Amino acid sequence: MTNRFNYPTDREAHNAARAKALQALLIEKGVITSSTVDTVLQVFETKMGPFNGAKVVARAWVDPAFKERLITDTTAAVAEVDGLPDVMTGAEGEHMRAVANGPGVHNLIICTLCSCYPWPVLGLPPYWYKDPTFRSRAAREPRAVLKEFGLDIPTSTEVKVWDSSAQIRWFVVPERPDGTDGLGEEELAALVTPESMMGVAVATAA
Amino acid sequence: MKLQHYLGGLEDLGPATFEKRVFVEEWEKGIFGIHTAMMALSPQLPLPATPSTFHTIWTWADLRKGAESLNPFDYFKFRYYEKWLGGISGYFIAHGYITEDELDAKTAEYLADPDKPLPAGGDPAIDQRVEQYLAQGDSPKSDAGPAPVFNKGDTIGVKDVPTIEHTRLPGYLRNHTGVVETVYPGNYGYLCDTGPDGAGPPMPVYCVGFDPQQLWPGNAETNFTIYADLYAVYVTEPDAVPAPVVKAA
């Protein structure tokens, strides 16, 4: 027997030291600067993130014509939303496709080969999305996985699973929750979670 | 055959973990930032030259090749960003930017003193290019290449192309038939030439729907369809594959 699954006791300390060592060497050798990593992280804190997707979904909830365009030409429709940063066709969002949940239809986005994710509208993928167990099981038994995540999809509801295998990046337009008639776009956007835009949750009224 | 290409449908893996964090350890942010900077500074992109000494190609395809070349036990053993750390460190060593001895020695320094500061410096043009890459992206779309041969509603077969080191064809679809849901306008290239696998040059991409009951007979949930975006090179006539033909709904 090998000891393949014996992790060193200082696993994370060693990972942290190695990652920092690599970063230090790359700075010393002029590959990156001392602020490159922070520059990248800053983009995902301020420009690319689920705060954009939430605004897009809220717009779709209040404007049926926009929702129609969002489904038929996603990238162009996202670009017409006011107040979004100038990165909406940037990295991992050059070509996007939105699918809408509705009565009797539930969509789920997965990537069985890696972790493709629409950066401009959703930012970076959370660990559940990158988990090989999720990626394996969601392809064959999506309802069982969703139930583990707290979402019950009855067998009478059609499930559509979209495996992101080429260069198109996918997201879900969840259904507008009941009891939100009086809310404006900003209040509606606050109800849209990253999980609801990947199909492992639904949007609910606060 | 590589397990990493055949994850879809694997059984007996136990519960999935609903971990909503993007990074579960602080150090993971650093390796993510390094990878993104490498993509941005990769010399094939039409972006302004910078004083960065990075001069070799690095794209998602290179990161994926690393993950796909892992021993499959290691693929499950290591957490997502641990795989990145191993693959990216190995790339910088293999391409002569750093040596393994240097990395080991520096790692020992930071193990002994985790708070020791990073070195300072670097030309701001490097970071500007990284921001520009993120904002502009790297569209694979092209007018070049062949026209699509299948239409929406057509039944197609999925080839079982040879795999050397990298593919964008999920294993669970190979030799099965499905129905074209969308023919995307324009053609799409891929980040690298995948050799006998066939992806790389601009070609049509089809979104194809599959019946999970055909993929995993009697062993998949019902009232559900799984779709995948398939490069045209992966797609053929339905009678060219062994599986029973699925008729359009």
Coordinates of C-alpha atoms in Angstrom, one line a residue:
Chain A
M1 CA 0.0 0.0 0.0
T2 CA 1.2 3.5 -0.7
N3 CA 0.5 6.3 1.7
R4 CA -1.1 8.4 -1.0
F5 CA -3.8 9.8 1.2
N6 CA -1.6 10.7 4.1
Y7 CA -1.4 14.4 4.1
P8 CA 1.4 16.2 5.9
T9 CA 0.3 17.5 9.3
D10 CA 1.4 21.0 8.3
R11 CA -0.5 20.7 5.0
E12 CA -1.9 24.3 5.0
A13 CA 1.2 25.9 6.5
H14 CA 3.3 24.2 3.8
N15 CA 0.8 25.3 1.0
A16 CA 0.8 28.8 2.3
A17 CA 4.6 29.0 2.5
R18 CA 5.0 27.5 -1.0
A19 CA 2.4 29.9 -2.5
K20 CA 4.1 32.9 -0.9
A21 CA 7.6 31.6 -2.0
L22 CA 6.4 31.3 -5.6
Q23 CA 4.9 34.8 -5.5
A24 CA 8.2 36.2 -4.0
L25 CA 10.4 34.5 -6.6
L26 CA 8.1 35.7 -9.5
I27 CA 8.4 39.3 -8.1
E28 CA 12.2 39.0 -7.7
K29 CA 12.5 37.7 -11.3
G30 CA 10.4 40.4 -12.8
V31 CA 7.5 38.2 -13.9
I32 CA 4.9 40.0 -11.8
T33 CA 5.1 43.0 -9.5
S34 CA 4.6 43.2 -5.7
S35 CA 1.0 44.5 -6.4
T36 CA -0.1 42.1 -9.2
V37 CA -2.0 39.7 -7.0
D38 CA -3.8 42.5 -5.2
T39 CA -4.6 44.1 -8.5
V40 CA -6.3 40.9 -9.6
L41 CA -8.2 40.4 -6.4
Q42 CA -9.3 44.0 -6.4
V43 CA -11.0 43.5 -9.8
F44 CA -13.0 40.6 -8.3
E45 CA -14.0 42.7 -5.3
T46 CA -15.1 45.8 -7.2
K47 CA -15.8 45.0 -10.9
M48 CA -16.5 41.3 -11.6
G49 CA -18.8 39.7 -9.2
P50 CA -22.3 38.4 -8.4
F51 CA -23.4 42.0 -7.6
N52 CA -23.4 42.5 -11.5
G53 CA -25.5 39.4 -12.1
A54 CA -28.0 40.4 -9.5
K55 CA -28.6 43.7 -11.3
V56 CA -29.0 41.9 -14.6
V57 CA -31.6 39.5 -13.1
A58 CA -33.4 42.3 -11.3
R59 CA -33.7 44.1 -14.6
A60 CA -35.1 41.0 -16.3
W61 CA -37.7 40.7 -13.5
V62 CA -39.0 44.2 -14.1
D63 CA -38.7 44.3 -17.9
P64 CA -40.0 41.3 -19.9
A65 CA -38.6 42.6 -23.2
F66 CA -35.2 42.8 -21.6
K67 CA -35.6 39.3 -20.3
E68 CA -36.4 38.1 -23.8
R69 CA -33.2 39.7 -25.1
L70 CA -31.2 38.4 -22.2
I71 CA -32.2 34.8 -23.2
T72 CA -31.7 35.2 -26.9
D73 CA -28.6 37.4 -27.0
T74 CA -27.2 37.3 -23.5
T75 CA -23.9 39.1 -24.0
A76 CA -25.5 42.1 -25.8
A77 CA -28.3 42.4 -23.3
V78 CA -25.9 42.4 -20.4
A79 CA -24.0 45.2 -22.1
E80 CA -27.1 47.4 -22.2
V81 CA -27.7 47.4 -18.4
D82 CA -26.8 50.8 -17.0
G83 CA -24.4 51.2 -14.1
L84 CA -22.3 48.0 -14.7
P85 CA -18.5 48.2 -14.8
D86 CA -16.6 48.2 -18.1
V87 CA -15.7 44.5 -17.8
M88 CA -18.9 42.8 -18.8
T89 CA -17.5 41.2 -21.9
G90 CA -14.1 40.7 -20.2
A91 CA -12.4 37.5 -19.3
E92 CA -14.7 34.5 -19.0
G93 CA -17.6 36.6 -20.1
E94 CA -16.8 37.1 -23.8
H95 CA -19.7 34.9 -24.8
M96 CA -22.4 34.2 -22.2
R97 CA -25.8 32.5 -22.3
A98 CA -28.6 32.9 -19.7
V99 CA -31.3 30.4 -19.2
A100 CA -34.5 31.2 -17.4
N101 CA -36.4 29.2 -14.8
G102 CA -40.1 29.3 -15.1
P103 CA -43.2 27.3 -14.0
G104 CA -42.2 23.6 -14.5
V105 CA -38.6 24.2 -15.6
H106 CA -35.5 24.4 -13.4
N107 CA -32.0 25.0 -14.8
L108 CA -28.7 24.0 -13.3
I109 CA -25.2 25.0 -14.5
I110 CA -22.3 22.6 -14.1
C111 CA -18.9 22.0 -15.6
T112 CA -17.9 18.4 -15.6
L113 CA -14.5 18.9 -17.1
C114 CA -13.2 21.8 -15.0
S115 CA -14.9 24.9 -13.4
C116 CA -16.0 27.2 -16.2
Y117 CA -17.9 30.2 -14.7
P118 CA -19.1 33.5 -16.0
W119 CA -16.7 35.9 -14.3
P120 CA -18.2 39.3 -15.2
V121 CA -21.7 38.5 -13.9
L122 CA -20.8 36.1 -11.1
G123 CA -17.1 36.5 -10.2
L124 CA -15.2 33.5 -9.1
P125 CA -16.7 30.0 -8.6
P126 CA -17.3 28.8 -5.1
Y127 CA -16.0 25.5 -3.9
W128 CA -19.2 23.5 -4.3
Y129 CA -19.1 24.2 -8.0
K130 CA -15.5 23.0 -8.3
D131 CA -16.0 19.9 -6.2
P132 CA -15.5 16.7 -8.3
T133 CA -18.3 15.0 -6.4
F134 CA -20.8 17.7 -7.3
R135 CA -19.6 17.7 -10.9
S136 CA -20.0 14.0 -11.2
R137 CA -23.3 13.6 -9.5
A138 CA -25.1 16.6 -10.9
A139 CA -24.8 15.1 -14.4
R140 CA -26.8 12.0 -13.5
E141 CA -28.9 12.8 -10.4
P142 CA -29.3 16.6 -10.2
R143 CA -32.4 16.4 -8.0
A144 CA -30.6 14.3 -5.4
V145 CA -27.7 16.8 -5.2
L146 CA -30.0 19.8 -5.1
K147 CA -31.9 18.2 -2.2
E148 CA -28.7 17.8 -0.3
F149 CA -28.2 21.6 -0.9
G150 CA -31.7 22.3 0.5
L151 CA -33.6 22.7 -2.7
D152 CA -36.5 20.4 -3.4
I153 CA -37.3 20.1 -7.2
P154 CA -40.3 17.8 -7.7
T155 CA -40.1 15.1 -10.4
S156 CA -43.0 17.0 -12.2
T157 CA -40.6 19.9 -12.8
E158 CA -38.3 19.4 -15.8
V159 CA -34.6 19.8 -14.9
K160 CA -32.2 21.1 -17.5
V161 CA -28.6 20.7 -16.7
W162 CA -26.1 22.7 -18.8
D163 CA -22.5 21.3 -18.9
S164 CA -20.1 24.2 -19.8
S165 CA -17.9 22.3 -22.1
A166 CA -16.9 24.9 -24.7
Q167 CA -16.3 28.7 -24.5
I168 CA -19.8 29.8 -23.7
R169 CA -20.4 30.8 -20.0
W170 CA -23.8 30.1 -18.5
F171 CA -26.0 31.5 -15.8
V172 CA -29.6 31.1 -14.6
V173 CA -32.3 33.8 -14.4
P174 CA -34.2 32.5 -11.3
E175 CA -37.9 33.1 -10.9
R176 CA -39.0 36.4 -9.3
P177 CA -40.2 35.5 -5.7
D178 CA -43.8 36.0 -4.8
G179 CA -44.7 39.0 -2.7
T180 CA -42.1 41.4 -4.3
D181 CA -44.5 43.4 -6.5
G182 CA -43.8 46.7 -4.8
L183 CA -40.0 46.4 -4.9
G184 CA -37.7 48.5 -7.1
E185 CA -34.7 47.0 -9.0
E186 CA -32.2 47.7 -6.3
E187 CA -34.3 45.9 -3.6
L188 CA -34.9 43.1 -6.0
A189 CA -31.2 42.7 -6.8
A190 CA -30.6 42.2 -3.1
L191 CA -32.7 39.0 -3.3
V192 CA -30.6 37.4 -6.1
T193 CA -27.9 35.1 -4.7
P194 CA -24.9 33.6 -6.6
E195 CA -26.4 30.2 -5.8
S196 CA -29.7 31.2 -7.4
M197 CA -27.9 32.3 -10.6
M198 CA -26.3 28.8 -10.9
G199 CA -29.5 26.9 -10.1
V200 CA -28.6 25.4 -6.8
A201 CA -31.0 27.7 -5.0
V202 CA -34.0 29.9 -5.8
A203 CA -34.4 33.5 -5.1
T204 CA -36.6 34.2 -2.1
A205 CA -38.3 37.3 -0.7
A206 CA -36.4 38.8 2.3
Chain B
M1 CA -8.7 7.1 -20.9
K2 CA -8.4 9.6 -18.1
L3 CA -10.8 9.7 -15.1
Q4 CA -10.7 13.5 -15.2
H5 CA -12.5 13.3 -18.6
Y6 CA -15.1 11.0 -17.3
L7 CA -16.3 12.6 -14.1
G8 CA -19.8 13.1 -15.3
G9 CA -22.0 10.3 -13.9
L10 CA -19.5 8.6 -11.5
E11 CA -21.3 6.8 -8.7
D12 CA -20.8 6.2 -5.0
L13 CA -19.0 9.5 -4.3
G14 CA -21.1 10.3 -1.2
P15 CA -22.6 13.7 -0.4
A16 CA -21.5 16.9 -2.3
T17 CA -20.2 19.7 -0.1
F18 CA -22.2 23.0 -0.3
E19 CA -19.2 25.2 0.5
K20 CA -20.0 28.6 -0.7
R21 CA -16.6 30.2 -0.2
V22 CA -14.4 30.9 -3.2
F23 CA -11.2 30.6 -1.2
V24 CA -11.1 28.4 2.0
E25 CA -7.4 29.3 2.8
E26 CA -5.9 32.7 2.5
W27 CA -2.9 31.5 0.5
E28 CA -5.3 30.4 -2.3
K29 CA -5.8 34.0 -3.3
G30 CA -2.1 34.3 -4.2
I31 CA -2.0 31.3 -6.6
F32 CA -5.3 32.5 -8.2
G33 CA -3.7 35.9 -8.7
I34 CA -0.6 34.4 -10.2
H35 CA -2.5 32.3 -12.6
T36 CA -4.6 35.2 -13.8
A37 CA -1.5 37.4 -14.2
M38 CA 0.1 34.6 -16.3
M39 CA -2.9 34.4 -18.6
A40 CA -2.9 38.2 -19.0
L41 CA 0.9 38.4 -19.7
S42 CA 0.9 35.5 -22.1
P43 CA 2.7 36.7 -25.3
Q44 CA 0.1 35.5 -27.8
L45 CA -2.4 38.1 -26.7
P46 CA -2.8 41.4 -28.6
L47 CA -2.0 43.6 -25.6
P48 CA 0.7 46.2 -25.0
A49 CA 4.2 44.8 -24.3
T50 CA 5.4 45.2 -20.7
P51 CA 8.8 44.8 -19.0
S52 CA 7.5 41.5 -17.5
T53 CA 10.0 38.7 -18.0
F54 CA 7.1 36.3 -18.7
H55 CA 7.7 35.1 -22.3
T56 CA 5.9 31.7 -22.6
I57 CA 2.3 30.9 -23.4
W58 CA -0.1 30.2 -20.5
T59 CA -3.8 29.8 -20.9
W60 CA -6.6 27.9 -19.3
A61 CA -5.7 25.0 -21.5
D62 CA -2.3 24.8 -19.8
L63 CA -3.8 24.8 -16.4
R64 CA -6.4 22.2 -17.5
K65 CA -3.6 20.0 -19.1
G66 CA -1.9 19.9 -15.7
A67 CA -5.1 18.8 -13.9
E68 CA -5.9 16.2 -16.6
S69 CA -2.4 14.7 -16.4
L70 CA -2.5 14.1 -12.7
N71 CA -2.7 10.6 -11.3
P72 CA -6.5 10.3 -10.8
F73 CA -6.1 9.5 -7.1
D74 CA -4.1 12.8 -6.7
Y75 CA -6.9 14.6 -8.6
F76 CA -9.3 13.6 -5.8
K77 CA -6.7 14.0 -3.1
F78 CA -5.8 17.6 -3.7
R79 CA -8.1 20.5 -3.2
Y80 CA -8.8 22.8 -6.2
Y81 CA -6.2 25.4 -5.5
E82 CA -3.7 22.8 -4.3
K83 CA -3.8 21.4 -7.9
W84 CA -3.2 24.9 -9.2
L85 CA -0.2 25.4 -6.9
G86 CA 1.4 22.2 -8.0
G87 CA 0.7 22.8 -11.7
I88 CA 1.8 26.4 -11.8
S89 CA 5.0 25.8 -9.7
G90 CA 5.9 22.9 -12.0
Y91 CA 5.4 25.1 -15.1
F92 CA 7.7 27.9 -13.8
I93 CA 10.4 25.2 -13.0
A94 CA 9.9 23.4 -16.3
H95 CA 10.3 26.6 -18.2
G96 CA 13.4 27.7 -16.4
Y97 CA 12.0 30.8 -14.6
I98 CA 12.9 29.3 -11.2
T99 CA 14.6 26.1 -9.9
E100 CA 13.1 23.6 -7.6
D101 CA 15.9 24.2 -5.2
E102 CA 15.1 28.0 -5.1
L103 CA 11.4 27.2 -4.5
D104 CA 12.2 24.7 -1.7
A105 CA 14.6 27.2 -0.1
K106 CA 12.2 30.1 -0.2
T107 CA 9.4 27.8 1.0
A108 CA 11.5 26.9 4.0
E109 CA 12.1 30.6 4.7
Y110 CA 8.3 31.3 4.8
L111 CA 7.6 28.2 6.8
A112 CA 10.0 29.5 9.4
D113 CA 8.7 33.0 9.2
P114 CA 5.2 33.2 7.7
D115 CA 4.9 36.9 8.2
K116 CA 8.2 37.8 6.4
P117 CA 7.1 40.4 3.8
L118 CA 7.1 39.8 0.1
P119 CA 9.8 41.7 -1.9
A120 CA 8.7 45.1 -3.3
G121 CA 8.9 46.5 -6.8
G122 CA 7.9 46.0 -10.4
D123 CA 6.8 48.1 -13.3
P124 CA 3.1 49.4 -13.1
A125 CA 2.7 48.6 -16.8
I126 CA 2.6 44.9 -15.8
D127 CA -0.4 45.4 -13.6
Q128 CA -2.1 47.7 -16.1
R129 CA -1.9 44.9 -18.7
V130 CA -3.4 42.5 -16.2
E131 CA -6.4 44.8 -15.7
Q132 CA -6.7 45.3 -19.4
Y133 CA -6.8 41.6 -20.0
L134 CA -9.6 41.1 -17.4
A135 CA -11.6 44.0 -18.9
Q136 CA -11.2 42.9 -22.6
G137 CA -11.1 39.2 -22.3
D138 CA -9.8 36.9 -25.1
S139 CA -12.7 36.1 -27.4
P140 CA -12.3 32.8 -29.3
K141 CA -14.9 33.9 -31.9
S142 CA -13.9 34.0 -35.5
D143 CA -15.3 34.3 -39.0
A144 CA -12.8 31.7 -40.3
G145 CA -13.5 28.0 -40.6
P146 CA -16.2 25.8 -41.9
A147 CA -20.0 26.4 -41.9
P148 CA -22.2 24.2 -39.6
V149 CA -23.5 21.0 -41.2
F150 CA -26.2 20.3 -38.6
N151 CA -29.3 22.4 -37.8
K152 CA -31.4 22.9 -34.7
G153 CA -33.5 19.7 -34.1
D154 CA -31.1 17.4 -36.0
T155 CA -30.0 14.2 -34.2
I156 CA -26.2 13.9 -34.1
G157 CA -23.7 11.3 -32.9
V158 CA -20.8 12.1 -30.6
K159 CA -17.4 10.8 -31.7
D160 CA -15.0 9.1 -29.4
V161 CA -11.9 11.1 -30.5
P162 CA -8.5 10.0 -29.4
T163 CA -7.3 11.9 -26.3
I164 CA -3.7 12.7 -25.8
E165 CA -3.4 15.4 -23.1
H166 CA -6.4 17.6 -23.3
T167 CA -10.0 17.6 -24.5
R168 CA -13.2 19.6 -24.2
L169 CA -15.4 16.6 -24.9
P170 CA -16.9 15.1 -21.7
G171 CA -16.4 11.4 -21.6
Y172 CA -19.9 10.5 -20.7
L173 CA -21.2 11.7 -24.0
R174 CA -18.8 9.8 -26.2
N175 CA -20.5 7.3 -28.6
H176 CA -24.0 8.6 -27.7
T177 CA -26.6 10.5 -29.7
G178 CA -28.3 13.8 -28.9
V179 CA -30.4 16.5 -30.5
V180 CA -29.1 19.9 -31.5
E181 CA -30.6 22.6 -29.3
T182 CA -28.7 25.6 -30.7
V183 CA -26.3 26.2 -33.5
Y184 CA -24.2 29.1 -32.2
P185 CA -23.7 32.0 -34.7
G186 CA -20.1 32.3 -35.9
N187 CA -17.2 29.9 -35.2
Y188 CA -15.2 29.3 -32.1
G189 CA -11.5 28.5 -31.8
Y190 CA -10.0 27.0 -28.7
L191 CA -7.1 28.2 -26.6
C192 CA -4.6 25.6 -28.0
D193 CA -4.5 22.9 -30.7
T194 CA -5.5 19.7 -28.9
G195 CA -3.9 17.5 -31.6
P196 CA -5.8 14.3 -32.5
D197 CA -8.7 15.4 -30.2
G198 CA -9.4 18.1 -32.9
A199 CA -10.3 21.3 -31.0
G200 CA -8.3 24.4 -31.7
P201 CA -9.0 26.0 -35.1
P202 CA -12.2 28.0 -35.5
M203 CA -15.3 25.8 -36.1
P204 CA -19.0 25.7 -35.3
V205 CA -20.2 24.9 -31.8
Y206 CA -23.4 23.1 -31.2
C207 CA -25.4 23.0 -28.0
V208 CA -26.7 19.4 -27.9
G209 CA -29.3 17.9 -25.6
F210 CA -28.9 14.3 -24.3
D211 CA -31.4 12.0 -22.6
P212 CA -29.7 10.8 -19.4
Q213 CA -31.7 7.6 -19.6
Q214 CA -29.8 6.7 -22.7
L215 CA -26.4 7.8 -21.2
W216 CA -27.0 5.7 -18.0
P217 CA -30.0 3.4 -18.7
G218 CA -32.2 2.8 -15.7
N219 CA -29.7 4.7 -13.5
A220 CA -30.4 8.4 -14.0
E221 CA -33.1 10.7 -12.8
T222 CA -36.1 11.2 -15.1
N223 CA -37.8 14.3 -16.6
F224 CA -34.4 15.8 -17.1
T225 CA -32.1 16.7 -20.0
I226 CA -28.4 17.3 -20.0
Y227 CA -26.9 19.7 -22.5
A228 CA -23.3 20.3 -23.6
D229 CA -21.6 22.7 -26.0
L230 CA -19.7 20.6 -28.5
Y231 CA -17.1 21.7 -31.0
A232 CA -18.1 20.5 -34.5
V233 CA -15.1 18.2 -34.7
Y234 CA -16.7 16.1 -31.9
V235 CA -20.0 15.7 -33.8
T236 CA -20.9 13.2 -36.6
E237 CA -23.9 11.5 -38.2
P238 CA -26.0 9.6 -35.6
D239 CA -25.6 6.3 -37.4
A240 CA -21.8 6.6 -37.1
V241 CA -21.9 5.8 -33.3
P242 CA -22.8 2.6 -31.6
A243 CA -25.5 3.9 -29.2
P244 CA -29.2 3.8 -30.0
V245 CA -30.5 6.9 -31.7
V246 CA -32.4 9.4 -29.6
K247 CA -35.2 11.1 -31.6
A248 CA -35.9 14.8 -31.3
A249 CA -38.7 15.5 -28.8

